[in-house]
PDB file of C-alpha atoms in Angstrom:
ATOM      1  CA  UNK A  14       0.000   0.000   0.000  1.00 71.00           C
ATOM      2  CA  UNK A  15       1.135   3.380  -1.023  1.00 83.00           C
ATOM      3  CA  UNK A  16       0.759   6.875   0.824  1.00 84.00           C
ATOM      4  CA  UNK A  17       0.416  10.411  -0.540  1.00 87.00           C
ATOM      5  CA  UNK A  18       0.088  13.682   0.930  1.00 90.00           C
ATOM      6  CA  UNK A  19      -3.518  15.361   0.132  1.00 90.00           C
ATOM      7  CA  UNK A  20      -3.400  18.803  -2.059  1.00 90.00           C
ATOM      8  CA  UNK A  21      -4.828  20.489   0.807  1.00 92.00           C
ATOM      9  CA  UNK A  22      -1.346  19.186   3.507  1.00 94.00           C
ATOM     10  CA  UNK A  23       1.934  20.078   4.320  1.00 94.00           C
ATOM     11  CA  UNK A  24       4.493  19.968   6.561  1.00 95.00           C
ATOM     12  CA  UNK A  25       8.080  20.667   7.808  1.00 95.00           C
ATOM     13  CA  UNK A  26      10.081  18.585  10.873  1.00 95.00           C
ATOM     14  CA  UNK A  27      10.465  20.732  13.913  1.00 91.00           C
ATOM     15  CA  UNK A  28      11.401  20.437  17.404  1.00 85.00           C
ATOM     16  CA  UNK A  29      11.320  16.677  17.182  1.00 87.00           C
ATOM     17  CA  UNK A  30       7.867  15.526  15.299  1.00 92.00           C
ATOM     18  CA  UNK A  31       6.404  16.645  12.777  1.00 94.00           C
ATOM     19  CA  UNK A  32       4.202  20.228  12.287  1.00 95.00           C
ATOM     20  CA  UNK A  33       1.232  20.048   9.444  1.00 96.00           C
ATOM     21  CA  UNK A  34      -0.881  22.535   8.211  1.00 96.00           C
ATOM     22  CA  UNK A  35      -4.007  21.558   6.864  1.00 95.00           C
ATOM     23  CA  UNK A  36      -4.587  24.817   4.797  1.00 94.00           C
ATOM     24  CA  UNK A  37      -8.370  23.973   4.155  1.00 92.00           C
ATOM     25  CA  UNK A  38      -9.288  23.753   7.704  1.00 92.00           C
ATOM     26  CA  UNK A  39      -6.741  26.472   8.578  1.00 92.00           C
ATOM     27  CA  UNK A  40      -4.937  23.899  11.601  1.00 93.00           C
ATOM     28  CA  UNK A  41      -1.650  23.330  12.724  1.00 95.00           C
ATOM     29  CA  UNK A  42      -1.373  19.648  14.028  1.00 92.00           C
ATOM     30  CA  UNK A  43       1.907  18.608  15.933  1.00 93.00           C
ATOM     31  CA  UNK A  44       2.950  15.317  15.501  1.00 92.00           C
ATOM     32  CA  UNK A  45       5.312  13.233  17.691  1.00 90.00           C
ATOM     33  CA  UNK A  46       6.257   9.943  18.440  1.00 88.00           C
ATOM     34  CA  UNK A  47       5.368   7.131  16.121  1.00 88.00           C
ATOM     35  CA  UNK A  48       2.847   9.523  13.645  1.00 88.00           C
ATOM     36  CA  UNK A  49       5.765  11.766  13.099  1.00 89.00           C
ATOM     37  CA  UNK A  50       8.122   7.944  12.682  1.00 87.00           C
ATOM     38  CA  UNK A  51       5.701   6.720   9.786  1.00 84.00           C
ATOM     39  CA  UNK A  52       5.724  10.268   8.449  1.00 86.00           C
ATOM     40  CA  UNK A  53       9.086  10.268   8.214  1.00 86.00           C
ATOM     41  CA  UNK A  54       9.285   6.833   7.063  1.00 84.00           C
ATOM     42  CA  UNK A  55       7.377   7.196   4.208  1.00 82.00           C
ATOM     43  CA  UNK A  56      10.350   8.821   2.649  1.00 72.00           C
ATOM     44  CA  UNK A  57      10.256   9.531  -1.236  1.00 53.00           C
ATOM     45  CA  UNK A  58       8.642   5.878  -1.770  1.00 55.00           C
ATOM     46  CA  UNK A  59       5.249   6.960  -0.456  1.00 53.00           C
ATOM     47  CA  UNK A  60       5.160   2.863   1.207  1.00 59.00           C
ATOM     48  CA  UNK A  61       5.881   1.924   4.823  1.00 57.00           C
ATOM     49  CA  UNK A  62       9.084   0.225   5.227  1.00 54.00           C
ATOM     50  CA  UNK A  63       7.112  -2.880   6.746  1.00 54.00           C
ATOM     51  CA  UNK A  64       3.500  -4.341   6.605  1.00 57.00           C
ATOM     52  CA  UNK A  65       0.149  -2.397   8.151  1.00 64.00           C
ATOM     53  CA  UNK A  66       1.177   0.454  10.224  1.00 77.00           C
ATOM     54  CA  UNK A  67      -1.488   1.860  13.084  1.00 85.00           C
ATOM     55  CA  UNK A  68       0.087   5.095  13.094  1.00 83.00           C
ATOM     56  CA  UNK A  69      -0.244   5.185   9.107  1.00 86.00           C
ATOM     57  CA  UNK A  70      -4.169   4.394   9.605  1.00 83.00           C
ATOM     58  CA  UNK A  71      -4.662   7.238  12.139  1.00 88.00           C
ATOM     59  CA  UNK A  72      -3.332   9.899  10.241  1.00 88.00           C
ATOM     60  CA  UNK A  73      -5.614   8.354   6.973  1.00 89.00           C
ATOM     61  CA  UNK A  74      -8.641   8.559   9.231  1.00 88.00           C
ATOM     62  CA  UNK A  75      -8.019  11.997  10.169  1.00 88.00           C
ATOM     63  CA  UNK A  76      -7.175  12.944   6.738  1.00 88.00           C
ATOM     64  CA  UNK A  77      -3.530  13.997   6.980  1.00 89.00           C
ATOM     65  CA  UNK A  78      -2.768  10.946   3.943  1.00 90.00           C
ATOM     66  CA  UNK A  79      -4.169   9.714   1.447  1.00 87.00           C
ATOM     67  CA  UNK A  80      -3.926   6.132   0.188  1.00 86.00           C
ATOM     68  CA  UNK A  81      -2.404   5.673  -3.317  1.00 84.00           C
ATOM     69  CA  UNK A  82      -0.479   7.311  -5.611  1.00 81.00           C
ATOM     70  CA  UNK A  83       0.344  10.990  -5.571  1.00 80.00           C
ATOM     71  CA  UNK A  84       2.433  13.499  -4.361  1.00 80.00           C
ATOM     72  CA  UNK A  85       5.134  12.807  -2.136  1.00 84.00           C
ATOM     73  CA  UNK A  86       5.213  12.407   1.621  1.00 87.00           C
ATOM     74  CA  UNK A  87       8.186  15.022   2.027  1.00 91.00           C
ATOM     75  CA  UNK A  88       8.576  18.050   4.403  1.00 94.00           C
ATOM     76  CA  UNK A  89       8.849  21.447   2.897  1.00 95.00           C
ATOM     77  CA  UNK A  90      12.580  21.848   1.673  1.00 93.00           C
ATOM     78  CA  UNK A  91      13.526  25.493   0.922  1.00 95.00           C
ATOM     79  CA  UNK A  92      17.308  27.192   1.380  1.00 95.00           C
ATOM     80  CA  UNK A  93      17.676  29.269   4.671  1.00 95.00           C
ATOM     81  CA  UNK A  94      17.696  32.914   3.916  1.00 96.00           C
ATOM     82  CA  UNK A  95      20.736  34.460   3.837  1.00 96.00           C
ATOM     83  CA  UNK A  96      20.180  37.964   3.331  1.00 97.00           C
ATOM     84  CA  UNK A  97      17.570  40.505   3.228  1.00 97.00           C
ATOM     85  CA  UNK A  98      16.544  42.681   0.649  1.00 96.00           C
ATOM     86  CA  UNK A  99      15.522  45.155   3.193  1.00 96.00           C
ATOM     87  CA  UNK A 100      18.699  45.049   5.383  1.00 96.00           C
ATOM     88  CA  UNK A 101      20.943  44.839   1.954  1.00 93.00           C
ATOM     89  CA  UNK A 102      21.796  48.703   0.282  1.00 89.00           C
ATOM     90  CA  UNK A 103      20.893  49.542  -2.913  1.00 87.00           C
ATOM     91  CA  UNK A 104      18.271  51.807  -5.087  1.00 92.00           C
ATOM     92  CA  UNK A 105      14.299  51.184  -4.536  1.00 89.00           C
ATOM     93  CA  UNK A 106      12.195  50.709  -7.258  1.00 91.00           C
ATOM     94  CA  UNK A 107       9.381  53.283  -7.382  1.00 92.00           C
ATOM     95  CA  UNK A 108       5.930  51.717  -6.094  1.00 92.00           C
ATOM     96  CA  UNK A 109       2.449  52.791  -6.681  1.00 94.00           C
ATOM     97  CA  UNK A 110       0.604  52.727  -2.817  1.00 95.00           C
ATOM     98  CA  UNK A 111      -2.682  52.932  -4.487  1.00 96.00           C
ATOM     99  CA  UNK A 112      -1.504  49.219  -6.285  1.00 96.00           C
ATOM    100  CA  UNK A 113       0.025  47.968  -2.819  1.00 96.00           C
ATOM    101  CA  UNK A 114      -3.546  49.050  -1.385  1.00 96.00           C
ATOM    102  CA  UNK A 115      -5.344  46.882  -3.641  1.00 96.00           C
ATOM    103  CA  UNK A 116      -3.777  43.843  -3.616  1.00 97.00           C
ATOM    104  CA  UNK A 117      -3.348  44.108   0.244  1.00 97.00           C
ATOM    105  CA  UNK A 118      -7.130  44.779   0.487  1.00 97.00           C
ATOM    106  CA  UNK A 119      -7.969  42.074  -1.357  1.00 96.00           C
ATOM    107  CA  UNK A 120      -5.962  39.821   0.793  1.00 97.00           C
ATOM    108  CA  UNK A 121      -7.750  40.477   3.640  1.00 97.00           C
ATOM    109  CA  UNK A 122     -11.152  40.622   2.226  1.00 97.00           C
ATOM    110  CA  UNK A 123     -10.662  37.024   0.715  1.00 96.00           C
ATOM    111  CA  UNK A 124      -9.178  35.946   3.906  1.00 96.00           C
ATOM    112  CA  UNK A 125     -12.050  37.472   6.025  1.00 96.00           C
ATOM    113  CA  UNK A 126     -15.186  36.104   3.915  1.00 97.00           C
ATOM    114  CA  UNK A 127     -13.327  33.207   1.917  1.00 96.00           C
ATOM    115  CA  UNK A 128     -10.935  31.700   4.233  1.00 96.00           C
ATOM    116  CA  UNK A 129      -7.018  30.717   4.312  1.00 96.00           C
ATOM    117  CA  UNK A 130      -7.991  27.811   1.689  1.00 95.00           C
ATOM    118  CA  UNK A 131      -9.661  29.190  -0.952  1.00 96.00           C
ATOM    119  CA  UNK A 132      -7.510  32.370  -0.602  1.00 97.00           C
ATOM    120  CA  UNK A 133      -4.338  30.239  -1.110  1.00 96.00           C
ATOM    121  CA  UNK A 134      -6.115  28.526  -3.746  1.00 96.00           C
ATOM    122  CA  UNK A 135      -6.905  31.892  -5.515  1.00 97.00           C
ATOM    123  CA  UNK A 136      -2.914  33.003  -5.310  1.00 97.00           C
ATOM    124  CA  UNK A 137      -1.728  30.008  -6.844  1.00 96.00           C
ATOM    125  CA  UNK A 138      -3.699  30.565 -10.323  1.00 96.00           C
ATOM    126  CA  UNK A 139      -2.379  34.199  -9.964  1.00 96.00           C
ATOM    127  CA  UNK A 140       0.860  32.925  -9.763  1.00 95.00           C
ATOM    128  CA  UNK A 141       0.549  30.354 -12.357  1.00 94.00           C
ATOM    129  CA  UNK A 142      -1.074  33.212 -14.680  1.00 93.00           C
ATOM    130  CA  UNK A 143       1.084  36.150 -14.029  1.00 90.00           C
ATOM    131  CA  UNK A 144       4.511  33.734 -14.616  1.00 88.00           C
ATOM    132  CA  UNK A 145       3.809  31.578 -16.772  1.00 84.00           C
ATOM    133  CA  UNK A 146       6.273  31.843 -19.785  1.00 73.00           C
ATOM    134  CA  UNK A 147       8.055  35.174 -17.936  1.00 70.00           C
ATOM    135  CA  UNK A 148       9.341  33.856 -14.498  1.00 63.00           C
ATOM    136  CA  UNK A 149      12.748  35.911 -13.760  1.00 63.00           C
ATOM    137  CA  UNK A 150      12.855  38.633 -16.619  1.00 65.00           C
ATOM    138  CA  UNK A 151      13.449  40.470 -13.336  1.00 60.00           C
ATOM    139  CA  UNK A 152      16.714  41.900 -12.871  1.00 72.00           C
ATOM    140  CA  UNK A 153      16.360  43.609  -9.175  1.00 90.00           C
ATOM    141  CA  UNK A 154      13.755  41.957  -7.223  1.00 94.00           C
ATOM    142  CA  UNK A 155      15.250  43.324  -4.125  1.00 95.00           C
ATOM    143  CA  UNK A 156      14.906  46.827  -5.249  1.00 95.00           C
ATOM    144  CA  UNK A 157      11.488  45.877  -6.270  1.00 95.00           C
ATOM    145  CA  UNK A 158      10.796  44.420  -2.548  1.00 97.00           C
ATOM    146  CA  UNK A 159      12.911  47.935  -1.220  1.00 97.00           C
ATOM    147  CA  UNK A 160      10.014  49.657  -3.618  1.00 96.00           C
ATOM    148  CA  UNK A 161       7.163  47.962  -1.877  1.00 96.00           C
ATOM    149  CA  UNK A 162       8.275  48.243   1.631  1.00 96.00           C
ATOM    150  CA  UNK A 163       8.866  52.268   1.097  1.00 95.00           C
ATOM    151  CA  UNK A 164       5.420  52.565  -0.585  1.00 96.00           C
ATOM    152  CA  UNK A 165       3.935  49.898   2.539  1.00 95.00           C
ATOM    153  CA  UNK A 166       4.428  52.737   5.234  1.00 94.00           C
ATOM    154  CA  UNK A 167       1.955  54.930   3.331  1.00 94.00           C
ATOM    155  CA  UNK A 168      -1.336  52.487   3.884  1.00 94.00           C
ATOM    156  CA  UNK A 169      -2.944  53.217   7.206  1.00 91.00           C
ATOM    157  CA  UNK A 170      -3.056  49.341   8.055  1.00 91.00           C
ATOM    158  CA  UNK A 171      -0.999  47.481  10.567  1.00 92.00           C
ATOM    159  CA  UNK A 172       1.342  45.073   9.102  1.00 94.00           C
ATOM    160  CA  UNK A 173      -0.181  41.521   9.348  1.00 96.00           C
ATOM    161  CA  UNK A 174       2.058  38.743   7.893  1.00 97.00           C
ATOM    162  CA  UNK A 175      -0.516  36.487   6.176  1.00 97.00           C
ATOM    163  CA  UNK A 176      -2.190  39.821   3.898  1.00 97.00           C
ATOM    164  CA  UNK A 177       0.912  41.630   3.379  1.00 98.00           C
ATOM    165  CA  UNK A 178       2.833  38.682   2.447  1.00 98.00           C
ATOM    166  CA  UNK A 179       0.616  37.648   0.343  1.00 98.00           C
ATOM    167  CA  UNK A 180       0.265  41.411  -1.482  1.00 98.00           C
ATOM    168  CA  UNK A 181       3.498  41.218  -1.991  1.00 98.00           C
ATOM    169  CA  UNK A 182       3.671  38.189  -3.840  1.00 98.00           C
ATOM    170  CA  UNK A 183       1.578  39.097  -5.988  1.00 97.00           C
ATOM    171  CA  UNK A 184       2.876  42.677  -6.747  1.00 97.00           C
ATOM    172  CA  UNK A 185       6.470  40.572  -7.640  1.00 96.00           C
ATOM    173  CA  UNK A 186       4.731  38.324  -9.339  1.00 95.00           C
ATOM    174  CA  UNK A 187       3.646  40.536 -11.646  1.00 93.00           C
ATOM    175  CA  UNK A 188       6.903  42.397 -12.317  1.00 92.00           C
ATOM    176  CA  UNK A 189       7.937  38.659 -13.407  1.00 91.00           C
ATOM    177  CA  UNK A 190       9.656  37.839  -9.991  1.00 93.00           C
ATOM    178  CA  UNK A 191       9.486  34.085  -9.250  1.00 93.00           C
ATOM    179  CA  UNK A 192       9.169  33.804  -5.629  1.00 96.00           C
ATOM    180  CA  UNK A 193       7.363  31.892  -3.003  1.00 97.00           C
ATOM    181  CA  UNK A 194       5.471  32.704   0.216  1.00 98.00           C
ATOM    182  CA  UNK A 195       6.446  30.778   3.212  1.00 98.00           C
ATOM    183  CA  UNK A 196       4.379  29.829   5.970  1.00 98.00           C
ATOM    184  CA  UNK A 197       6.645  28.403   8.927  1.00 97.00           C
ATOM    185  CA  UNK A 198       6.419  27.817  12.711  1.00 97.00           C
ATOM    186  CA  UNK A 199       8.391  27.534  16.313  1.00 94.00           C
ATOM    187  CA  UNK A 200       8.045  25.562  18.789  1.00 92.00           C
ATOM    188  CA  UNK A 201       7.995  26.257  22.423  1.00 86.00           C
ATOM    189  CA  UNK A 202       6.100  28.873  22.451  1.00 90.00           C
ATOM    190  CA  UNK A 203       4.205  27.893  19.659  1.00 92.00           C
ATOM    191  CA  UNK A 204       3.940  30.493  16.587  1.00 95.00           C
ATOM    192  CA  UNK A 205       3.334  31.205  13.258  1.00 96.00           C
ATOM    193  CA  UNK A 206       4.540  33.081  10.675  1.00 97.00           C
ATOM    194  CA  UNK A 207       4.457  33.706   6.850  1.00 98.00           C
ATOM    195  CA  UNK A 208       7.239  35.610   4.567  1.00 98.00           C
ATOM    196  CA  UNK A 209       8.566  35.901   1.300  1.00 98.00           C
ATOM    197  CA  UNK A 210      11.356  34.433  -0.525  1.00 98.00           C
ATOM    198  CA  UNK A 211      13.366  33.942  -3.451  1.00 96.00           C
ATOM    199  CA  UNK A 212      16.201  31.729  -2.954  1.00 95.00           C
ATOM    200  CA  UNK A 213      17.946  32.566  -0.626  1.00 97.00           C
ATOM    201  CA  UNK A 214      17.245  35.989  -0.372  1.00 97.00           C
ATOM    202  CA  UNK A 215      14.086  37.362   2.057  1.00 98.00           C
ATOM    203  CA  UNK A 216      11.780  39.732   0.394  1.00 98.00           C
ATOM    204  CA  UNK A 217       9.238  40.764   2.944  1.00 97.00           C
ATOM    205  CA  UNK A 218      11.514  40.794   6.668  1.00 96.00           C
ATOM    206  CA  UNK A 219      14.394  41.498   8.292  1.00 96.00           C
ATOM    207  CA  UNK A 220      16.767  38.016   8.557  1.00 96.00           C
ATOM    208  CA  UNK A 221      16.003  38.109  12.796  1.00 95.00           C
ATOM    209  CA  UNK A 222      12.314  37.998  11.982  1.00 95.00           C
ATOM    210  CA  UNK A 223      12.626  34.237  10.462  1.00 96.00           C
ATOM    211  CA  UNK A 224      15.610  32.786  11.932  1.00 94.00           C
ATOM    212  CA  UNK A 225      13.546  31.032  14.512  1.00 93.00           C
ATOM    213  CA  UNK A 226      11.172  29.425  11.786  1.00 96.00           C
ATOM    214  CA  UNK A 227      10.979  26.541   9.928  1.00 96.00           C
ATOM    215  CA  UNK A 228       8.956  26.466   6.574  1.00 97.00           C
ATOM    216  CA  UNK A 229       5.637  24.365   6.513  1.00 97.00           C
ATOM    217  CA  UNK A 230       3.879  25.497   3.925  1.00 97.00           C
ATOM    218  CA  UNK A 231       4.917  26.712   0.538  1.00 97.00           C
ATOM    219  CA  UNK A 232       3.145  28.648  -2.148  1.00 96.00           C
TER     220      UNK A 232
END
């Protein structure tokens, strides 16, 4: 019998089990003990190393796998940020606030009335529409992110991570700039946060904002 990981699932190892975010239901589930084990024995194959496994049948009932082929059962694998485009010098490409507005509004208004899922679900056909064909015709996208952040301070709204990361994808990706936004967590206490990236450099926050984070979630 083989496992996959449903569309709607992720997850990253942290502080010794396993952290999933079921982006549908908008949860983070820790795992430990033998659930994270079978997770992590699962491995690229997608099939247990032995025969029936109870742990494997819990997280099936609860939805967390899916029996059968499909996408792999592996953690979210991105490169740790090594600089900021916010901490690094250089020129700022002129933003439009009145743009940064709109696609920060609309962030929040699909989160509000829509939810994380179907917001997430939205983003991804924007990305797939706005690169497709024209990923990285970008030469600067750190002046582009200095841009944003200069034109950021002049919306009345408090910074919230999910909606202004998620503006800000979307204003790259339409200047052609192929990056992702990350949802990660800590453990102990227990928090979330999301960012952007590309590569290794961070787009959205200062380095000290995500050092303590590990990625979950990737879009």
């Amino acid at each position: 019998m083989s496992y996959h990981l449903p569309s709607h699932v992720s997850f990253g190892f942290v502080g010794g089990g396993a952290v999933l975010l079921d982006i549908e239901a908008d949860r983070y589930l820790m795992l430990r003990g033998a659930e994270a084990g079978a997770l992590a024995a699962l491995g690229t194959s997608g099939a247990p190393r032995s025969g029936a496994d109870p742990a494997l049948d819990r997280l099936t009932a609860r939805g967390l796998l899916a029996k059968g082929p499909g996408a792999a059962v592996l953690p979210i694998s991105v490169p740790a940020p090594t600089a900021s485009a916010l901490e690094l010098a250089g020129k700022a490409e002129r933003a439009s606030a009145l743009e940064i507005g709109r696609y920060r509004a609309g962030a929040s208004l699909r989160l509000r009335f829509q939810g994380i899922g179907a917001t997430v679900a939205r983003w991804r056909a924007l990305k797939a529409r706005h690169l497709r064909g024209r990923a990285d015709r970008a030469t600067d996208p750190g002046a582009m992110a200095r841009g944003y952040a200069a034109a950021r301070v002049q919306l009345p709204w408090r910074r919230l991570c999910v909606p202004d990361s998620l503006a800000l994808a979307r204003f790259l990706w339409k200047r052609d700039v192929d990056c992702d936004v990350l949802f990660g967590v800590r453990i102990d206490p227990f928090a979330a946060h999301a960012w952007v990236q590309k590569g290794e450099l961070l787009l959205s926050d200062n380095i000290n904002a995500v050092a303590d984070y590990t990625p979950v979630f990737r879009l």
